[in-house]
Amino acid sequence: SVVQQLAAIMGLPVFTIAFTKEKPVEQLIGCDKIVKGQQVWVDGEITRALRLAATCSTPVFVILDERDHADPSVQSELHAVLERRPLCLPDGESIPIGDNVCFVLTSNTSGHGDTTGRHSAANMSDTAFNSRVKCTFNVSYLRSEDEQGLLVLNGLAVDEAKEMVEFANSTRESVAQMDSGSTFDGVSEAVCLRHMLGYASCRARGMEMRKAFSASILASLPQSDRLVANELAIQKVSFYG
């Protein structure tokens, strides 16, 4: 992610905590476990991050990845942490949260659920949790020239990379039109950079262009999207026509 890259460049600690619907709060905060016949407290992921941050003089990034996948009952356990109140453990220990801790929450939704069907694993977050997010940035796709550059770095010829990005952009425009209601004859899922990198990987293994395109991109789209995507490919990708 951008934050992980930034932390690496600056030489700063970064903790990435991935959320799922099934992850219990004990995995985040900690719990008692039996170790070598003894009952001991074992820190959870957030506790480990905050414990280290309390000993650092430098900024520490704590990424709560896919925060909208967490169950609302788990999200509520994070209210105090996001307000920088000390993390209080069951044994009475209190871990302070200093100004050097930078929480970064990532999600595919704004915390109000998903109406598109593209992020069905996302939960509805309550107002109390959403209001603790101090600032929100909507991150779009990379610039076309940057996506092309990444594809070239992964082995594609310049012209081939350009055509792939033009095709991907056409699917993104189609999705936007579908979402706005200006058309009902488009694709519901856009081609993203991961799809194109998959194509580049197939090509690097010696797969022929058309087969690589079908295997890594068309086959990964919903069945209902493939006819329209096929038509867009004919328009944008020279080897596909």
Short mmCIF file of C-alpha atoms in Angstrom, two decimals:
data_model
loop_
_atom_site.label_atom_id
_atom_site.label_comp_id
_atom_site.label_asym_id
_atom_site.label_seq_id
_atom_site.Cartn_x
_atom_site.Cartn_y
_atom_site.Cartn_z
CA SER A 1 0.00 0.00 0.00
CA VAL A 2 0.96 3.66 -0.22
CA VAL A 3 1.42 3.83 3.56
CA GLN A 4 3.64 0.75 3.62
CA GLN A 5 5.80 2.18 0.84
CA LEU A 6 6.01 5.53 2.61
CA ALA A 7 7.02 3.87 5.87
CA ALA A 8 9.69 1.83 4.07
CA ILE A 9 11.15 4.91 2.40
CA MET A 10 11.21 6.82 5.70
CA GLY A 11 12.48 3.85 7.71
CA LEU A 12 9.51 3.93 10.07
CA PRO A 13 7.74 1.03 11.82
CA VAL A 14 4.46 -0.08 10.26
CA PHE A 15 1.96 -2.67 11.49
CA THR A 16 -0.73 -4.00 9.16
CA ILE A 17 -3.72 -5.58 10.88
CA ALA A 18 -6.07 -7.33 8.48
CA PHE A 19 -9.74 -7.60 9.42
CA THR A 20 -12.20 -10.34 8.52
CA LYS A 21 -15.74 -11.03 9.62
CA GLU A 22 -14.52 -13.92 11.77
CA LYS A 23 -11.55 -12.27 13.50
CA PRO A 24 -12.30 -12.17 17.25
CA VAL A 25 -11.43 -9.23 19.46
CA GLU A 26 -9.06 -11.50 21.43
CA GLN A 27 -6.83 -11.75 18.37
CA LEU A 28 -6.60 -7.96 18.31
CA ILE A 29 -6.25 -7.18 22.02
CA GLY A 30 -4.89 -10.44 23.45
CA CYS A 31 -5.92 -13.24 25.79
CA ASP A 32 -4.65 -15.75 28.30
CA LYS A 33 -3.12 -18.89 26.83
CA ILE A 34 -1.51 -22.03 28.18
CA VAL A 35 2.21 -21.99 27.36
CA LYS A 36 4.36 -24.86 28.66
CA GLY A 37 1.73 -25.69 31.23
CA GLN A 38 1.48 -22.11 32.49
CA GLN A 39 -1.32 -19.60 31.94
CA VAL A 40 0.23 -16.50 30.38
CA TRP A 41 -1.08 -13.37 28.74
CA VAL A 42 -0.32 -13.12 25.01
CA ASP A 43 -0.63 -9.73 23.34
CA GLY A 44 -2.89 -9.36 20.33
CA GLU A 45 -1.98 -7.54 17.13
CA ILE A 46 -3.06 -4.05 18.17
CA THR A 47 -1.57 -4.43 21.64
CA ARG A 48 1.82 -5.44 20.18
CA ALA A 49 1.77 -2.43 17.86
CA LEU A 50 0.83 0.05 20.59
CA ARG A 51 3.31 -1.45 23.06
CA LEU A 52 6.14 -0.87 20.59
CA ALA A 53 4.88 2.61 19.70
CA ALA A 54 4.94 3.58 23.37
CA THR A 55 8.70 2.99 23.38
CA CYS A 56 9.40 4.84 20.10
CA SER A 57 10.18 8.48 19.54
CA THR A 58 9.48 8.17 15.82
CA PRO A 59 6.08 7.95 14.11
CA VAL A 60 4.53 4.48 13.98
CA PHE A 61 1.93 3.58 11.36
CA VAL A 62 -0.85 1.20 12.37
CA ILE A 63 -2.91 0.11 9.35
CA LEU A 64 -6.37 -1.30 10.07
CA ASP A 65 -6.81 -3.03 6.72
CA GLU A 66 -10.34 -3.68 5.41
CA ARG A 67 -11.78 -2.18 8.57
CA ASP A 68 -15.32 -2.51 7.19
CA HIS A 69 -14.92 -6.30 7.19
CA ALA A 70 -14.75 -6.30 10.99
CA ASP A 71 -17.89 -7.21 12.87
CA PRO A 72 -19.52 -4.12 14.42
CA SER A 73 -18.98 -5.59 17.91
CA VAL A 74 -15.24 -5.72 17.16
CA GLN A 75 -15.26 -2.22 15.73
CA SER A 76 -16.79 -0.93 18.96
CA GLU A 77 -13.78 -2.26 20.88
CA LEU A 78 -11.63 0.17 18.89
CA HIS A 79 -13.54 3.34 19.83
CA ALA A 80 -11.26 4.27 22.71
CA VAL A 81 -8.11 3.37 20.79
CA LEU A 82 -9.06 5.61 17.86
CA GLU A 83 -9.65 8.45 20.33
CA ARG A 84 -6.13 7.89 21.71
CA ARG A 85 -7.35 6.86 25.12
CA PRO A 86 -5.03 4.34 26.79
CA LEU A 87 -5.54 0.71 25.90
CA CYS A 88 -6.60 -0.98 29.14
CA LEU A 89 -5.83 -4.69 29.40
CA PRO A 90 -7.73 -7.16 31.63
CA ASP A 91 -4.87 -7.33 34.17
CA GLY A 92 -5.10 -3.59 34.74
CA GLU A 93 -2.11 -2.61 32.56
CA SER A 94 -2.64 0.60 30.63
CA ILE A 95 -0.77 1.26 27.39
CA PRO A 96 -0.70 4.95 26.43
CA ILE A 97 -1.28 5.99 22.82
CA GLY A 98 0.99 8.86 21.96
CA ASP A 99 0.86 11.43 19.20
CA ASN A 100 3.45 9.40 17.30
CA VAL A 101 0.83 6.74 16.48
CA CYS A 102 -0.77 7.26 13.07
CA PHE A 103 -3.83 5.09 12.49
CA VAL A 104 -4.68 4.42 8.84
CA LEU A 105 -7.98 2.66 8.12
CA THR A 106 -8.54 1.15 4.68
CA SER A 107 -11.83 -0.04 3.20
CA ASN A 108 -13.67 -0.48 -0.06
CA THR A 109 -16.73 1.33 1.28
CA SER A 110 -17.39 4.43 3.35
CA GLY A 111 -18.55 2.27 6.24
CA HIS A 112 -22.20 2.42 5.19
CA GLY A 113 -22.34 -0.95 3.47
CA ASP A 114 -22.12 -1.89 -0.18
CA THR A 115 -24.95 -1.39 -2.65
CA THR A 116 -23.07 -2.48 -5.78
CA GLY A 117 -22.48 -6.14 -4.92
CA ARG A 118 -18.75 -5.72 -5.56
CA HIS A 119 -17.81 -5.76 -1.87
CA SER A 120 -20.29 -8.15 -0.34
CA ALA A 121 -17.99 -8.91 2.61
CA ALA A 122 -18.25 -5.31 3.85
CA ASN A 123 -20.25 -4.68 7.00
CA MET A 124 -22.28 -1.66 8.01
CA SER A 125 -20.37 0.38 10.57
CA ASP A 126 -22.29 2.32 13.17
CA THR A 127 -22.18 6.10 13.38
CA ALA A 128 -20.05 5.99 16.52
CA PHE A 129 -17.27 4.18 14.67
CA ASN A 130 -17.52 6.17 11.43
CA SER A 131 -17.40 9.47 13.32
CA ARG A 132 -14.02 8.53 14.79
CA VAL A 133 -12.46 8.55 11.32
CA LYS A 134 -11.00 12.05 11.28
CA CYS A 135 -10.24 12.38 7.58
CA THR A 136 -11.22 10.34 4.53
CA PHE A 137 -9.45 10.13 1.16
CA ASN A 138 -11.02 8.42 -1.84
CA VAL A 139 -8.25 6.75 -3.82
CA SER A 140 -8.89 6.24 -7.51
CA TYR A 141 -6.93 4.27 -10.10
CA LEU A 142 -3.36 5.19 -10.92
CA ARG A 143 -2.73 7.51 -13.83
CA SER A 144 -2.68 5.71 -17.17
CA GLU A 145 1.02 6.42 -17.69
CA ASP A 146 1.84 4.99 -14.27
CA GLU A 147 -0.12 1.79 -14.91
CA GLN A 148 1.57 1.48 -18.30
CA GLY A 149 4.96 1.93 -16.66
CA LEU A 150 4.27 -0.84 -14.15
CA LEU A 151 3.18 -3.20 -16.91
CA VAL A 152 6.35 -2.43 -18.87
CA LEU A 153 8.41 -3.12 -15.74
CA ASN A 154 6.63 -6.49 -15.61
CA GLY A 155 7.72 -7.37 -19.12
CA LEU A 156 5.11 -5.98 -21.53
CA ALA A 157 6.08 -4.04 -24.62
CA VAL A 158 5.19 -0.35 -24.49
CA ASP A 159 2.44 -0.57 -27.13
CA GLU A 160 0.97 -3.70 -25.57
CA ALA A 161 0.90 -2.05 -22.13
CA LYS A 162 -0.76 1.05 -23.57
CA GLU A 163 -3.53 -0.97 -25.20
CA MET A 164 -4.16 -2.94 -22.03
CA VAL A 165 -4.58 0.24 -19.99
CA GLU A 166 -6.87 1.75 -22.65
CA PHE A 167 -9.02 -1.37 -22.46
CA ALA A 168 -9.06 -1.26 -18.64
CA ASN A 169 -10.08 2.41 -18.73
CA SER A 170 -12.95 1.60 -21.09
CA THR A 171 -14.30 -0.96 -18.59
CA ARG A 172 -14.00 1.62 -15.79
CA GLU A 173 -15.95 4.15 -17.83
CA SER A 174 -18.57 1.49 -18.52
CA VAL A 175 -18.92 0.75 -14.79
CA ALA A 176 -19.30 4.48 -14.04
CA GLN A 177 -22.08 4.73 -16.63
CA MET A 178 -23.82 1.70 -15.15
CA ASP A 179 -23.56 3.11 -11.63
CA SER A 180 -24.96 6.48 -12.72
CA GLY A 181 -27.89 4.84 -14.50
CA SER A 182 -27.00 6.39 -17.85
CA THR A 183 -26.82 2.91 -19.36
CA PHE A 184 -27.87 -0.61 -18.45
CA ASP A 185 -25.78 -2.28 -21.13
CA GLY A 186 -22.28 -2.19 -19.65
CA VAL A 187 -19.98 -4.09 -17.34
CA SER A 188 -20.56 -4.28 -13.60
CA GLU A 189 -16.94 -4.95 -12.64
CA ALA A 190 -13.99 -2.94 -13.91
CA VAL A 191 -10.63 -4.33 -14.95
CA CYS A 192 -8.06 -3.29 -12.34
CA LEU A 193 -4.28 -3.25 -12.15
CA ARG A 194 -4.23 -6.72 -10.57
CA HIS A 195 -5.96 -8.13 -13.65
CA MET A 196 -3.41 -6.48 -15.93
CA LEU A 197 -0.48 -7.68 -13.85
CA GLY A 198 -1.93 -11.17 -14.11
CA TYR A 199 -1.93 -10.74 -17.88
CA ALA A 200 1.70 -9.58 -17.78
CA SER A 201 2.58 -12.64 -15.69
CA CYS A 202 0.97 -14.95 -18.26
CA ARG A 203 2.85 -13.23 -21.05
CA ALA A 204 6.13 -13.53 -19.13
CA ARG A 205 5.56 -17.30 -18.98
CA GLY A 206 5.33 -17.37 -22.77
CA MET A 207 1.56 -17.48 -23.18
CA GLU A 208 0.22 -16.11 -26.48
CA MET A 209 -1.45 -12.70 -26.22
CA ARG A 210 -5.04 -13.72 -26.88
CA LYS A 211 -4.87 -16.75 -24.58
CA ALA A 212 -3.26 -14.68 -21.83
CA PHE A 213 -5.98 -12.04 -22.19
CA SER A 214 -8.76 -14.61 -22.01
CA ALA A 215 -7.23 -16.51 -19.08
CA SER A 216 -6.23 -13.58 -16.87
CA ILE A 217 -8.88 -10.98 -17.64
CA LEU A 218 -12.03 -12.18 -19.40
CA ALA A 219 -12.27 -15.40 -17.40
CA SER A 220 -12.07 -13.46 -14.11
CA LEU A 221 -15.01 -11.18 -14.95
CA PRO A 222 -18.63 -12.06 -14.09
CA GLN A 223 -20.29 -14.16 -16.76
CA SER A 224 -22.76 -11.35 -17.46
CA ASP A 225 -19.89 -8.91 -18.21
CA ARG A 226 -17.92 -11.00 -20.67
CA LEU A 227 -19.87 -10.19 -23.82
CA VAL A 228 -19.56 -6.42 -23.30
CA ALA A 229 -15.92 -6.77 -22.22
CA ASN A 230 -15.25 -8.80 -25.35
CA GLU A 231 -16.69 -6.00 -27.49
CA LEU A 232 -14.56 -3.42 -25.68
CA ALA A 233 -11.48 -5.58 -26.21
CA ILE A 234 -12.15 -5.74 -29.95
CA GLN A 235 -12.24 -1.93 -30.00
CA LYS A 236 -9.18 -1.30 -27.83
CA VAL A 237 -6.81 -4.25 -28.20
CA SER A 238 -5.31 -4.75 -31.64
CA PHE A 239 -4.40 -8.42 -31.21
CA TYR A 240 -7.95 -9.24 -30.11
CA GLY A 241 -9.81 -7.94 -33.12
#
